[in-house]
PDB file of C-alpha atoms in Angstrom:
ATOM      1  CA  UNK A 195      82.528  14.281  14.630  1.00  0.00           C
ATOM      2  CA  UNK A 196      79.712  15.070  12.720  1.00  0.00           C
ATOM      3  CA  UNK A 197      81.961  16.577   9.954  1.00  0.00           C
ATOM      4  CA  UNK A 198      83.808  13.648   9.761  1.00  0.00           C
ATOM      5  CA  UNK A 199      80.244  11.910   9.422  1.00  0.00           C
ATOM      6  CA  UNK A 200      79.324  13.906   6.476  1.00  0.00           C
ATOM      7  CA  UNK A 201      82.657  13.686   4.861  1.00  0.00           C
ATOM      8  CA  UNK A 202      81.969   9.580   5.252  1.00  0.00           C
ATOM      9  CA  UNK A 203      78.606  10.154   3.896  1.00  0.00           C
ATOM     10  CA  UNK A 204      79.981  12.148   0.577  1.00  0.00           C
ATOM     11  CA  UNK A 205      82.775   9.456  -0.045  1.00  0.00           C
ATOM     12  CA  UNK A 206      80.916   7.131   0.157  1.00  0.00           C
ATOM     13  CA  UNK A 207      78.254   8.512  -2.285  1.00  0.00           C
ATOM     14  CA  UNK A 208      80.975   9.370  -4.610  1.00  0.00           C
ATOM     15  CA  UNK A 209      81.684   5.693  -5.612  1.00  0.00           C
ATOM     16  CA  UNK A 210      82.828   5.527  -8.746  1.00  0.00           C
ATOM     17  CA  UNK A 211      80.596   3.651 -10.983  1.00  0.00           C
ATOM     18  CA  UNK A 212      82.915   1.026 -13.240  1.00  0.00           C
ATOM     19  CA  UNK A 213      80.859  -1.344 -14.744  1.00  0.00           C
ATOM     20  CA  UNK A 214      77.529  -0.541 -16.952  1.00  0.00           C
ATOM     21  CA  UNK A 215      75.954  -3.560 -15.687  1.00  0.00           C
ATOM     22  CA  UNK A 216      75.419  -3.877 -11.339  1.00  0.00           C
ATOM     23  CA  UNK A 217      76.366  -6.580 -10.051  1.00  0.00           C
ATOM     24  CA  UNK A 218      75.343  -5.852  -6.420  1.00  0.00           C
ATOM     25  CA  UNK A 219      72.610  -6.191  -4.742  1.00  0.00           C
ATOM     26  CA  UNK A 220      71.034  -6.339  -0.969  1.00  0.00           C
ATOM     27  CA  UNK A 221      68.474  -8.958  -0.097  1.00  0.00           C
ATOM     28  CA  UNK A 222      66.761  -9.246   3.216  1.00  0.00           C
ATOM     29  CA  UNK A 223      66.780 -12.784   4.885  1.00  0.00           C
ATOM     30  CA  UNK A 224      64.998 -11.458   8.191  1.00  0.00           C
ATOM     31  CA  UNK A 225      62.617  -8.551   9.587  1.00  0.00           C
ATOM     32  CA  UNK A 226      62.388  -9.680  13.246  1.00  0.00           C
ATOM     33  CA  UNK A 227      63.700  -8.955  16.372  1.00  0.00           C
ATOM     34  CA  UNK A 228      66.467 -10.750  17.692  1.00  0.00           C
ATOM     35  CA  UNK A 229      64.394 -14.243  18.397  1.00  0.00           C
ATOM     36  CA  UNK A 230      62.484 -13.884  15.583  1.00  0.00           C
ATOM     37  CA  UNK A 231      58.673 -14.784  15.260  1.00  0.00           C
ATOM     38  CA  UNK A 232      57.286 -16.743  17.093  1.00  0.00           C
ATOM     39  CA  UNK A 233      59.408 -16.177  20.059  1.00  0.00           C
ATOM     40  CA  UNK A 234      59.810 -18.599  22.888  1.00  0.00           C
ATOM     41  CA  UNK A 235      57.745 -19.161  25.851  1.00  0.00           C
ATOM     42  CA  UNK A 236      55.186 -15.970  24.719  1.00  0.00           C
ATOM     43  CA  UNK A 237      51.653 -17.149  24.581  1.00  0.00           C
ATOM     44  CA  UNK A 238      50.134 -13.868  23.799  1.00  0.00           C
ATOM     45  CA  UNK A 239      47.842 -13.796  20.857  1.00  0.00           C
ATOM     46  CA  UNK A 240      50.600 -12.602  18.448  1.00  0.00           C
ATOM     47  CA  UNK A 241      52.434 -15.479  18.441  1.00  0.00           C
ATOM     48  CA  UNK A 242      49.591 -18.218  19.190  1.00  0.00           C
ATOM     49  CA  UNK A 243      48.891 -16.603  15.610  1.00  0.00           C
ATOM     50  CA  UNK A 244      51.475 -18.817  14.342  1.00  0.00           C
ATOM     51  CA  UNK A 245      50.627 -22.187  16.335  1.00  0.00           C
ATOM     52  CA  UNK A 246      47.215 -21.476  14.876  1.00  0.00           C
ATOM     53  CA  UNK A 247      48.386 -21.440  11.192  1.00  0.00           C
ATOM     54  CA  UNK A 248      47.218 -17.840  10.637  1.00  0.00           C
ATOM     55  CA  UNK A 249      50.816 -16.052  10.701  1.00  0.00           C
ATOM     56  CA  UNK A 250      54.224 -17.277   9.073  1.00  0.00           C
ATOM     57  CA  UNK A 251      57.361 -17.842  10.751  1.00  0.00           C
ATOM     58  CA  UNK A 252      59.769 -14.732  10.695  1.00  0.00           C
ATOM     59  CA  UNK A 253      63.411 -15.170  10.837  1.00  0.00           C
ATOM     60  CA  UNK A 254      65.561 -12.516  12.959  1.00  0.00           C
ATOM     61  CA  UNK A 255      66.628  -9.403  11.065  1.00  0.00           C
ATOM     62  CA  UNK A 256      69.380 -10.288   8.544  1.00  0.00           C
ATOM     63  CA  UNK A 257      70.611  -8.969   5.402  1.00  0.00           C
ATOM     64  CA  UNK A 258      72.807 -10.078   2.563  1.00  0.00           C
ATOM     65  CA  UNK A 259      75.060  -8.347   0.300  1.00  0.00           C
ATOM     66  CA  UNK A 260      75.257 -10.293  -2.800  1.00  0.00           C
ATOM     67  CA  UNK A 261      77.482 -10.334  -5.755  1.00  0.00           C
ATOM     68  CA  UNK A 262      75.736 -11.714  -8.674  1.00  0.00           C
ATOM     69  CA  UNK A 263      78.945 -12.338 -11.045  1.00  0.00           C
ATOM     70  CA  UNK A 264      81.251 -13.574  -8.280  1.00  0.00           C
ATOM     71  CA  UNK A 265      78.061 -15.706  -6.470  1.00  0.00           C
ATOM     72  CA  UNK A 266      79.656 -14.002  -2.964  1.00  0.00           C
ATOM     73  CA  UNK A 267      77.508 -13.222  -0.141  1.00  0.00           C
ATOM     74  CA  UNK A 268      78.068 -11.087   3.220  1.00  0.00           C
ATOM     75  CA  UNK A 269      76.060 -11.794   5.464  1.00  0.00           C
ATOM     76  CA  UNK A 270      74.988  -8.831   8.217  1.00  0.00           C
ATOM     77  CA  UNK A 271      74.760 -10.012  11.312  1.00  0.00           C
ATOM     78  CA  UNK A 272      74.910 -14.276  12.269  1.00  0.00           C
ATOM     79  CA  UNK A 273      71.227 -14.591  13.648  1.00  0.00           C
ATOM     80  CA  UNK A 274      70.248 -17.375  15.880  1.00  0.00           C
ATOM     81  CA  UNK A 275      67.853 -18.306  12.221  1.00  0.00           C
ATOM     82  CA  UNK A 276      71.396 -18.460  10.153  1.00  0.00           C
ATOM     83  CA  UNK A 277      70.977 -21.956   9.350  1.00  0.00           C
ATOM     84  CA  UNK A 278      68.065 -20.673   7.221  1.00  0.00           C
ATOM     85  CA  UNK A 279      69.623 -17.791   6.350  1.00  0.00           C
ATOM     86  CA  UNK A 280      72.600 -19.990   4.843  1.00  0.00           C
ATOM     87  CA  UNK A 281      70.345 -22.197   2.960  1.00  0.00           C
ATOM     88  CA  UNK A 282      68.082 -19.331   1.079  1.00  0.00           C
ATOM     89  CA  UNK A 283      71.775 -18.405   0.124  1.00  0.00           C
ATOM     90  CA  UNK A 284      72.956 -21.736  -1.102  1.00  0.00           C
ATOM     91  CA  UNK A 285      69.932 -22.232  -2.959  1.00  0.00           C
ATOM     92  CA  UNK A 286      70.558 -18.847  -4.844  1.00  0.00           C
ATOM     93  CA  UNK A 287      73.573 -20.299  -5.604  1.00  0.00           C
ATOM     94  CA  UNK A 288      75.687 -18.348  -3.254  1.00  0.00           C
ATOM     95  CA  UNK A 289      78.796 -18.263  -1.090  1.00  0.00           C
ATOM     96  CA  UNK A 290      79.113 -17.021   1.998  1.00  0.00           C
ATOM     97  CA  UNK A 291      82.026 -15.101   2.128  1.00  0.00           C
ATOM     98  CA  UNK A 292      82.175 -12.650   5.433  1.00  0.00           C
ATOM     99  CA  UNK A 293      79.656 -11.626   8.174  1.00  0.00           C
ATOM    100  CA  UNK A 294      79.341  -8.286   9.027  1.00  0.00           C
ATOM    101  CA  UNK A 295      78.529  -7.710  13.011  1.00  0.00           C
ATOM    102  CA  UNK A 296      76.614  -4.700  14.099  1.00  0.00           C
ATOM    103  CA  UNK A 297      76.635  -6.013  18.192  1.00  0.00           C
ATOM    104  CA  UNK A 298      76.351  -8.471  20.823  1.00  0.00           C
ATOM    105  CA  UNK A 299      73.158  -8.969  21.624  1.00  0.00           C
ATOM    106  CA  UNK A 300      71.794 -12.374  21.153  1.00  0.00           C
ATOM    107  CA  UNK A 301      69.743 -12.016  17.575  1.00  0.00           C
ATOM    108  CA  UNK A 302      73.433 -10.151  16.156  1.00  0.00           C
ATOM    109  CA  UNK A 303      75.943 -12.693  16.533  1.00  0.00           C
ATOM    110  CA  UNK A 304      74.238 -16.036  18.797  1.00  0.00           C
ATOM    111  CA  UNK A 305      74.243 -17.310  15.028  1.00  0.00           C
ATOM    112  CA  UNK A 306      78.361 -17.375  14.721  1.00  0.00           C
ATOM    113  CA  UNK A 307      78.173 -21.089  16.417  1.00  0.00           C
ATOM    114  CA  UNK A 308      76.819 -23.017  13.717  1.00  0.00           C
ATOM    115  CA  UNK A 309      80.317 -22.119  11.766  1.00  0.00           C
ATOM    116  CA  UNK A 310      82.148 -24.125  14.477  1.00  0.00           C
ATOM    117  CA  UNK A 311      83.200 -27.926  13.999  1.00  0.00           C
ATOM    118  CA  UNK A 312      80.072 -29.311  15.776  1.00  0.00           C
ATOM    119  CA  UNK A 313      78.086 -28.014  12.876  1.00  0.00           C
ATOM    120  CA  UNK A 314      79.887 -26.414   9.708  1.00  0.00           C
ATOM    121  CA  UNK A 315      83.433 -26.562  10.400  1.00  0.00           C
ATOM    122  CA  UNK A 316      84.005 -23.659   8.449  1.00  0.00           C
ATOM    123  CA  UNK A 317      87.778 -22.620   7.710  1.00  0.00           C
ATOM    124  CA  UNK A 318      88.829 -18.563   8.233  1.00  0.00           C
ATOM    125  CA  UNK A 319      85.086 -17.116   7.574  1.00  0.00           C
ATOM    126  CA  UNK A 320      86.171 -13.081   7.603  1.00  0.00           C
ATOM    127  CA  UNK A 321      83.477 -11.782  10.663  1.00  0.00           C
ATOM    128  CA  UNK A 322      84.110  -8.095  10.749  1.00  0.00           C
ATOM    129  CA  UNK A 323      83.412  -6.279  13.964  1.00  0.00           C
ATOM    130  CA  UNK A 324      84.532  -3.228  16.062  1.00  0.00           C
ATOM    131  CA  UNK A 325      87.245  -3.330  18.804  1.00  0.00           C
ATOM    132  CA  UNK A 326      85.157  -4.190  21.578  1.00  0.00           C
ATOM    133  CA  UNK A 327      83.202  -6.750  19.759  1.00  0.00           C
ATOM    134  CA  UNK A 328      85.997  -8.388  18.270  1.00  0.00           C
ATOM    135  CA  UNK A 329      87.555  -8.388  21.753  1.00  0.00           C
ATOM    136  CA  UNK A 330      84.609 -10.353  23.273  1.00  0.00           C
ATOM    137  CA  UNK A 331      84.681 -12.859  20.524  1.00  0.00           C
ATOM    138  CA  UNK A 332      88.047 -13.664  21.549  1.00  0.00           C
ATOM    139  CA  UNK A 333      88.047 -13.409  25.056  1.00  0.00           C
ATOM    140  CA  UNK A 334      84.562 -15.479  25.973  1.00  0.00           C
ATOM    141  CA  UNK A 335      83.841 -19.158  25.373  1.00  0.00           C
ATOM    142  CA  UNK A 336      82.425 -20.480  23.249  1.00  0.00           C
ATOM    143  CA  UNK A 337      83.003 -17.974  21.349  1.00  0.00           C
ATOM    144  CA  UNK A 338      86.790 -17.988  21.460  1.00  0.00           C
ATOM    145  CA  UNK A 339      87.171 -21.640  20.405  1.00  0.00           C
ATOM    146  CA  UNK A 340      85.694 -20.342  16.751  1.00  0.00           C
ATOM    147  CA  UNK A 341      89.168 -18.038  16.466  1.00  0.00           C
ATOM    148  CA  UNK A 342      91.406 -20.706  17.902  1.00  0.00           C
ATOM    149  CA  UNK A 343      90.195 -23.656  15.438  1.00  0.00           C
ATOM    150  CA  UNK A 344      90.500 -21.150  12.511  1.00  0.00           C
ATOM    151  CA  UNK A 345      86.379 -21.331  11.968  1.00  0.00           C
ATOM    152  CA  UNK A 346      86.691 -17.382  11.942  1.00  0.00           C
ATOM    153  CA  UNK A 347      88.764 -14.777  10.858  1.00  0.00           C
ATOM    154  CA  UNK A 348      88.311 -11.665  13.268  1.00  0.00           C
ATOM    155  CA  UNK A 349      88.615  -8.385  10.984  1.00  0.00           C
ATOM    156  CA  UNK A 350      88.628  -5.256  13.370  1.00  0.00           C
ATOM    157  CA  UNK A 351      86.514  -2.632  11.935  1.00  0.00           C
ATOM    158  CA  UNK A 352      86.990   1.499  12.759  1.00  0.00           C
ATOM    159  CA  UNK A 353      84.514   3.262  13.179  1.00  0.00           C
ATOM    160  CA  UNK A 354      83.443   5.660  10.207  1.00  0.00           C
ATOM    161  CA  UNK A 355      86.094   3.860   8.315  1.00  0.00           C
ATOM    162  CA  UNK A 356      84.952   1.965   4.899  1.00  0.00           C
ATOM    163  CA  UNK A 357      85.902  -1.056   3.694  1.00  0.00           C
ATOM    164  CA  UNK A 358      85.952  -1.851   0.041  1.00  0.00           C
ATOM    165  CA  UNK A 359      85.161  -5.560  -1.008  1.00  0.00           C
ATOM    166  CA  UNK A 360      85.828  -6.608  -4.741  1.00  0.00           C
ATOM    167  CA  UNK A 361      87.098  -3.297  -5.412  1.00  0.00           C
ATOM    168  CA  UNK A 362      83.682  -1.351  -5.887  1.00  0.00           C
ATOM    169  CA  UNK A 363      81.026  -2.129  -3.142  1.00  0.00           C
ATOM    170  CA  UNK A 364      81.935  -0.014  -0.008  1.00  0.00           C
ATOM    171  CA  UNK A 365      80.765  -0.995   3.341  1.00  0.00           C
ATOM    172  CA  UNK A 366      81.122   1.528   6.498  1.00  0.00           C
ATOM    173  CA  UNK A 367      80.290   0.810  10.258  1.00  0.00           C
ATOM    174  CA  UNK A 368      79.036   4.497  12.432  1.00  0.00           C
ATOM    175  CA  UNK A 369      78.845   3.904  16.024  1.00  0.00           C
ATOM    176  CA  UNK A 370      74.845   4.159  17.643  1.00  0.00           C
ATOM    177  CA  UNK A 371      73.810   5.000  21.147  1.00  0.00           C
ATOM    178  CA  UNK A 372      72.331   1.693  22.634  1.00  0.00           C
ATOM    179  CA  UNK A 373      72.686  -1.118  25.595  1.00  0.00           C
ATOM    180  CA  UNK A 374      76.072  -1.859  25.362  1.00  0.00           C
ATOM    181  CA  UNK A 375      76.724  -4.556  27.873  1.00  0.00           C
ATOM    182  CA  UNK A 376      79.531  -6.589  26.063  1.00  0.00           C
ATOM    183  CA  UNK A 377      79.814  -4.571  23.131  1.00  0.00           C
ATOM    184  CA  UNK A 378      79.521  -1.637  21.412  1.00  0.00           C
ATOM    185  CA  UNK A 379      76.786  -0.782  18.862  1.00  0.00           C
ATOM    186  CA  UNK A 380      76.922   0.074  14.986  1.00  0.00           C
ATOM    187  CA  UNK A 381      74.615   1.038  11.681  1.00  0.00           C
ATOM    188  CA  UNK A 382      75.729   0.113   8.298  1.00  0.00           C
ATOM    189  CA  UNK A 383      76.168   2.599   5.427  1.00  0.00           C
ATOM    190  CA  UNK A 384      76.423  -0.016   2.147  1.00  0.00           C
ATOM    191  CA  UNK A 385      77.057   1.480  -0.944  1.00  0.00           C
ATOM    192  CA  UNK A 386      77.404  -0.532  -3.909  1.00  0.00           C
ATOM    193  CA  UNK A 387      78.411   0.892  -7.887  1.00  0.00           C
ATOM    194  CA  UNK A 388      74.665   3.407  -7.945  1.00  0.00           C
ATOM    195  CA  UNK A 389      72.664   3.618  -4.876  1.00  0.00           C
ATOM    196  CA  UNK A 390      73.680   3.580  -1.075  1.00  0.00           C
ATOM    197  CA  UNK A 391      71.841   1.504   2.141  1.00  0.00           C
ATOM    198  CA  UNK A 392      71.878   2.774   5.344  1.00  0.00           C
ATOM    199  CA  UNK A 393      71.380  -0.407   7.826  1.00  0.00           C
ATOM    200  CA  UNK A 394      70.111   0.667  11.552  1.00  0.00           C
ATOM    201  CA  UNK A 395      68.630  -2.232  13.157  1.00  0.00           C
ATOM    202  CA  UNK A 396      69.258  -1.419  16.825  1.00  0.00           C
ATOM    203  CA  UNK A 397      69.609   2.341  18.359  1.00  0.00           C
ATOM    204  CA  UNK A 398      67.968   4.165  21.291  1.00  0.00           C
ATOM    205  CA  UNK A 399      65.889   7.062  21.111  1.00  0.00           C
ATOM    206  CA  UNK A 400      66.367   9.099  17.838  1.00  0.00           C
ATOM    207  CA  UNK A 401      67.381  12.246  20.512  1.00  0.00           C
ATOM    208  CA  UNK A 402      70.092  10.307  22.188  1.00  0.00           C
ATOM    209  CA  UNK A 403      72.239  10.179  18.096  1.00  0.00           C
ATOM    210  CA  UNK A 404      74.407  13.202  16.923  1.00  0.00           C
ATOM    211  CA  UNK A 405      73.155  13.455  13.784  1.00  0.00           C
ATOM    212  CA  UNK A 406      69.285  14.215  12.676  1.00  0.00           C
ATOM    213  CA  UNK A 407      67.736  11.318  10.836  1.00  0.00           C
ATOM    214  CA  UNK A 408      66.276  13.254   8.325  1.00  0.00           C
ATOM    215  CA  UNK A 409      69.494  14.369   7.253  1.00  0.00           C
ATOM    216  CA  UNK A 410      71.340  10.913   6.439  1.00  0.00           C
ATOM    217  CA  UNK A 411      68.148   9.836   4.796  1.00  0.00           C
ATOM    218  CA  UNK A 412      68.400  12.401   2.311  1.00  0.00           C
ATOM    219  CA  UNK A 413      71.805  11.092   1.874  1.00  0.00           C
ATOM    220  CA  UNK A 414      71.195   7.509   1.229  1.00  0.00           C
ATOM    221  CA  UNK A 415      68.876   5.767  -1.386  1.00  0.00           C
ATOM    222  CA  UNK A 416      67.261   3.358   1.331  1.00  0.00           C
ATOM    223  CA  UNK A 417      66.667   3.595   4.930  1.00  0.00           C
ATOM    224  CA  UNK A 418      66.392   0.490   6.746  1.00  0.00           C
ATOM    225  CA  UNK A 419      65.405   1.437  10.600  1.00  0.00           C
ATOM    226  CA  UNK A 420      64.790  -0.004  13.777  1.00  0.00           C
ATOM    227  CA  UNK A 421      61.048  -0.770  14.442  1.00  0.00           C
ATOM    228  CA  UNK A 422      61.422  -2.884  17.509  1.00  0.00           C
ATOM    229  CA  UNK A 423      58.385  -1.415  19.014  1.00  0.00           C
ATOM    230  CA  UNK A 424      55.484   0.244  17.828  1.00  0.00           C
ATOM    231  CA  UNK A 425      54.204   2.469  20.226  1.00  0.00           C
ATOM    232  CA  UNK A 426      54.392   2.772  24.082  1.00  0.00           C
ATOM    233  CA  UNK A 427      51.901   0.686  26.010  1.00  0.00           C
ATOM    234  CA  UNK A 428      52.941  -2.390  23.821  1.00  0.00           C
ATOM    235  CA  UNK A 429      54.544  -4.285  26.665  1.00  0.00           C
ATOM    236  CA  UNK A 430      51.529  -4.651  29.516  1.00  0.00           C
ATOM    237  CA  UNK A 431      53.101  -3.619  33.090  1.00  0.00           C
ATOM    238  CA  UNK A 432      56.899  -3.191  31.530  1.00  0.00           C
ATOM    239  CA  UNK A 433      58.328   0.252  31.647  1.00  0.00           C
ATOM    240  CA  UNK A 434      59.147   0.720  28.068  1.00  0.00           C
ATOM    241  CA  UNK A 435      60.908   3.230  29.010  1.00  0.00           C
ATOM    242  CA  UNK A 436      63.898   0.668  30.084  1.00  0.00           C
ATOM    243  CA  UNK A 437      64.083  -0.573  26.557  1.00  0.00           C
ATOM    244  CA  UNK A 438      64.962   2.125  24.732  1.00  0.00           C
ATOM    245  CA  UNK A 439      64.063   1.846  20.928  1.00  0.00           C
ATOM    246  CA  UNK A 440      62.517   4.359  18.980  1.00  0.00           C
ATOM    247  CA  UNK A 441      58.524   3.490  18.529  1.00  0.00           C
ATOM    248  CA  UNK A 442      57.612   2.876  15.152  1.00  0.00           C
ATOM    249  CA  UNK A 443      55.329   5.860  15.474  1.00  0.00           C
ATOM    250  CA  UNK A 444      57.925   8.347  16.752  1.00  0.00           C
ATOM    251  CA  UNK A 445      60.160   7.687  13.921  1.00  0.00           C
ATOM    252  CA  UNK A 446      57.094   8.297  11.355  1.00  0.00           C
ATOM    253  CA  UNK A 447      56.477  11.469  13.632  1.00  0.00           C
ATOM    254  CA  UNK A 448      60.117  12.727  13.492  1.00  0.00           C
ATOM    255  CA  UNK A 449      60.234  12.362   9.193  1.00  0.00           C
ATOM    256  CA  UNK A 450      56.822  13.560   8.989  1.00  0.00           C
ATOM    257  CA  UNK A 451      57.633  16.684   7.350  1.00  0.00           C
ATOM    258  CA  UNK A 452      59.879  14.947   4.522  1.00  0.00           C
ATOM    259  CA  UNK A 453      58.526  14.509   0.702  1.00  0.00           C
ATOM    260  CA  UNK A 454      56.852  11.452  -0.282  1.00  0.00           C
ATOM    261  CA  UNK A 455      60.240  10.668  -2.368  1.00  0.00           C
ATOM    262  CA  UNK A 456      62.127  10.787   0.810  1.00  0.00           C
ATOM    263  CA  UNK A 457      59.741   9.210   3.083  1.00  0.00           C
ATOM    264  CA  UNK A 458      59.621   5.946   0.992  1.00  0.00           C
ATOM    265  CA  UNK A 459      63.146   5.547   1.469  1.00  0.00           C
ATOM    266  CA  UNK A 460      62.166   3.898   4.709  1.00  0.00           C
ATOM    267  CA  UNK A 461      61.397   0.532   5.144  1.00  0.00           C
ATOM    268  CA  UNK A 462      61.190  -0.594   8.997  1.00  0.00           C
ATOM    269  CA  UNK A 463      63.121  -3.710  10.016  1.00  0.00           C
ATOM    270  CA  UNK A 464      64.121  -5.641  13.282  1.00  0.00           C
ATOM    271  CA  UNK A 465      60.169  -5.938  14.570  1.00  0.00           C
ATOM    272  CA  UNK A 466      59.418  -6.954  17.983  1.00  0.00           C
ATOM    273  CA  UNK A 467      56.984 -10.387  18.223  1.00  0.00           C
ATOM    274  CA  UNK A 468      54.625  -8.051  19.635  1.00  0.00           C
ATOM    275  CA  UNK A 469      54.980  -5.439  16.841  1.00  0.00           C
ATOM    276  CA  UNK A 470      51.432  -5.050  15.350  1.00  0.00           C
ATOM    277  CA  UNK A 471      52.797  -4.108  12.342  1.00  0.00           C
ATOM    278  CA  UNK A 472      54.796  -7.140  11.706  1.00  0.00           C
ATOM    279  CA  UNK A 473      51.956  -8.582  10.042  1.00  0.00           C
ATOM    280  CA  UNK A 474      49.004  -7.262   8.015  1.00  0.00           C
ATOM    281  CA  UNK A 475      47.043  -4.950  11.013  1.00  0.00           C
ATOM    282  CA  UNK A 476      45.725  -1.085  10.966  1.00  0.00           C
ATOM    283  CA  UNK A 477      49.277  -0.059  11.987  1.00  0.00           C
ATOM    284  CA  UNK A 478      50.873  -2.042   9.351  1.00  0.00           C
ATOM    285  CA  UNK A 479      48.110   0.426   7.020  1.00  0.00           C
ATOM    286  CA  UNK A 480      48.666   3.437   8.931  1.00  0.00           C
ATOM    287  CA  UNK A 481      52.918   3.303   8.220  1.00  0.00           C
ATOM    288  CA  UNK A 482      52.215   2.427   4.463  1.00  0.00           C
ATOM    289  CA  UNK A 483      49.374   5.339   4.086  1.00  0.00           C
ATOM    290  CA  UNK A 484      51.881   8.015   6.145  1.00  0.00           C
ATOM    291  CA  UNK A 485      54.382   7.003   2.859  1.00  0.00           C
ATOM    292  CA  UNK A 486      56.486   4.657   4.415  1.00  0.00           C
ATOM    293  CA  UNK A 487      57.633   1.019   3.839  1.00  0.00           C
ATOM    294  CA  UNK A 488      57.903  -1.898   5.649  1.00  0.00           C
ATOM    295  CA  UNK A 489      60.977  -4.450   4.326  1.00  0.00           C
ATOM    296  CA  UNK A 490      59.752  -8.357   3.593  1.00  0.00           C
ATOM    297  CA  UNK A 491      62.025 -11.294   3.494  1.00  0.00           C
ATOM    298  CA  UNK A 492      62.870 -12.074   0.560  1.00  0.00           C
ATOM    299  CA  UNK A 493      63.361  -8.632  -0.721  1.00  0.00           C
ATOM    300  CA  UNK A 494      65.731  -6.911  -3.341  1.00  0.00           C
ATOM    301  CA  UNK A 495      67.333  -3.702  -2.998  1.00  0.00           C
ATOM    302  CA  UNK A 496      69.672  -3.337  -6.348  1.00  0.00           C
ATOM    303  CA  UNK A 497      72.914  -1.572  -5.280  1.00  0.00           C
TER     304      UNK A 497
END
């Protein structure tokens, strides 16, 4: 398996580049965790930050792949914030033209009912998602009612397998280890005409993967990781142990011996409410002195 990884990895990076000018790019419509910031019912000081006026609202973790010539947009993952997510896109101008899935937990694919006909009423949307997703789309209410009035159009990803949309951006799912309840789990590798994504917002421990991370970083121009949590003790009397994302500061720990180059191919995404480093804080200093990055909505990563 992990030489069919690598030989994904090299195909991918061998995209052949048509056009002199790029017309893709990825643009991040989200950062946090899967009910965004604030989150309901916590009244810890991180989010009566926001109900104070001293910290802005953060939308769950969403990204967009964007075609600036066609005015197409993919969306990955349907966030329970997608009505927002829609509207920063049809301000730029855009269309959204396909949703890319990575799982189904709530903040990954809750979003998918504002396409049905008590909101949108959109007609054959392309949502893309592996076998066991796709088959939980279609076999659970209200869910299912989105394929039977046409809203959606279920595309069945494979795993490893890449999928080529307008004939030069390449986008390929890679199974994760994580709580798979209804689903399995996948990472994005996005590679568009001169540089290459990799898109992890969910995984468990680093250890539990076949593949070292510092390897596929090398491999890829951007790194966009899971930072649910940023160290252990951040949930008073919870076993973190139970919910098993990498900390913040083990995944800074486990690249710590990469070059500077490499290391700012990082940028953390999908931050827990109670994530210090979600906003301006010591930790949010300490990850940007160790070399590393942490993604902003709003952002542009050419392609």
């Amino acid at each position: 398996m992990k030489k069919i990884m690598t030989l994904l990895w090299l195909s991918i990076l061998s995209i052949s580049i048509a056009a002199q000018d790029n017309d893709w790019s990825l643009m991040v419509l989200g950062m946090a965790q899967d009910a965004g910031y604030p989150q309901a019912g916590c009244k810890k000081s991180c989010c009566e930050a926001y109900w104070k006026g001293e910290n802005p609202r953060q939308h769950a973790t969403c990204l967009a792949l964007l075609n600036k010539q066609s005015k197409e947009a993919w969306l990955f993952e349907a966030t329970p914030d997608i009505k927002d997510q829609i509207h920063a896109l049809d301000t730029l101008g855009y269309q959204l033209s396909g949703i890319f899935l990575t799982h189904a937990h709530i903040g990954h694919y809750a979003g998918l009912i504002h396409l049905g006909r008590e909101v949108m009423g959109t007609k054959n949307i392309p949502v893309y998602a592996m076998p066991k997703m796709k088959s939980f789309l279609e076999n659970n209410g209200p869910w299912s009612q989105l394929v039977s009035l046409n809203n959606i159009e279920l595309k069945e990803l494979k795993n490893e397998e890449a999928l080529t949309l307008k004939g030069m951006a390449k986008v390929a799912p890679f199974l994760v280890p994580h709580r798979d309840e209804y689903s399995e789990t996948v990472g994005y590798h996005i590679a568009g005409p001169n540089r290459t994504v990799l898109f992890i917002p969910d995984i468990n421990k680093w250890e539990t993967w076949d593949y070292k991370l510092a390897n596929i970083v090398s491999q890829v121009d951007y790194a966009l990781l899971d930072a649910s949590f940023f160290a252990d003790g951040e949930l008073p009397g919870r076993d973190m142990s139970k919910i098993p994302h990498p900390f913040t500061t083990e995944t800074m720990e486990l690249l710590e011996s990469l070059r500077k180059k490499e290391k700012s191919k990082v940028h953390f995404i999908h931050f827990n409410h109670t994530n210090p480093a979600l906003f301006d804080s010591p930790e949010r200093k300490q990850v940007l002195k160790k070399g590393f990055n942490v993604v902003k909505e709003g952002m542009i990563f050419e392609l």
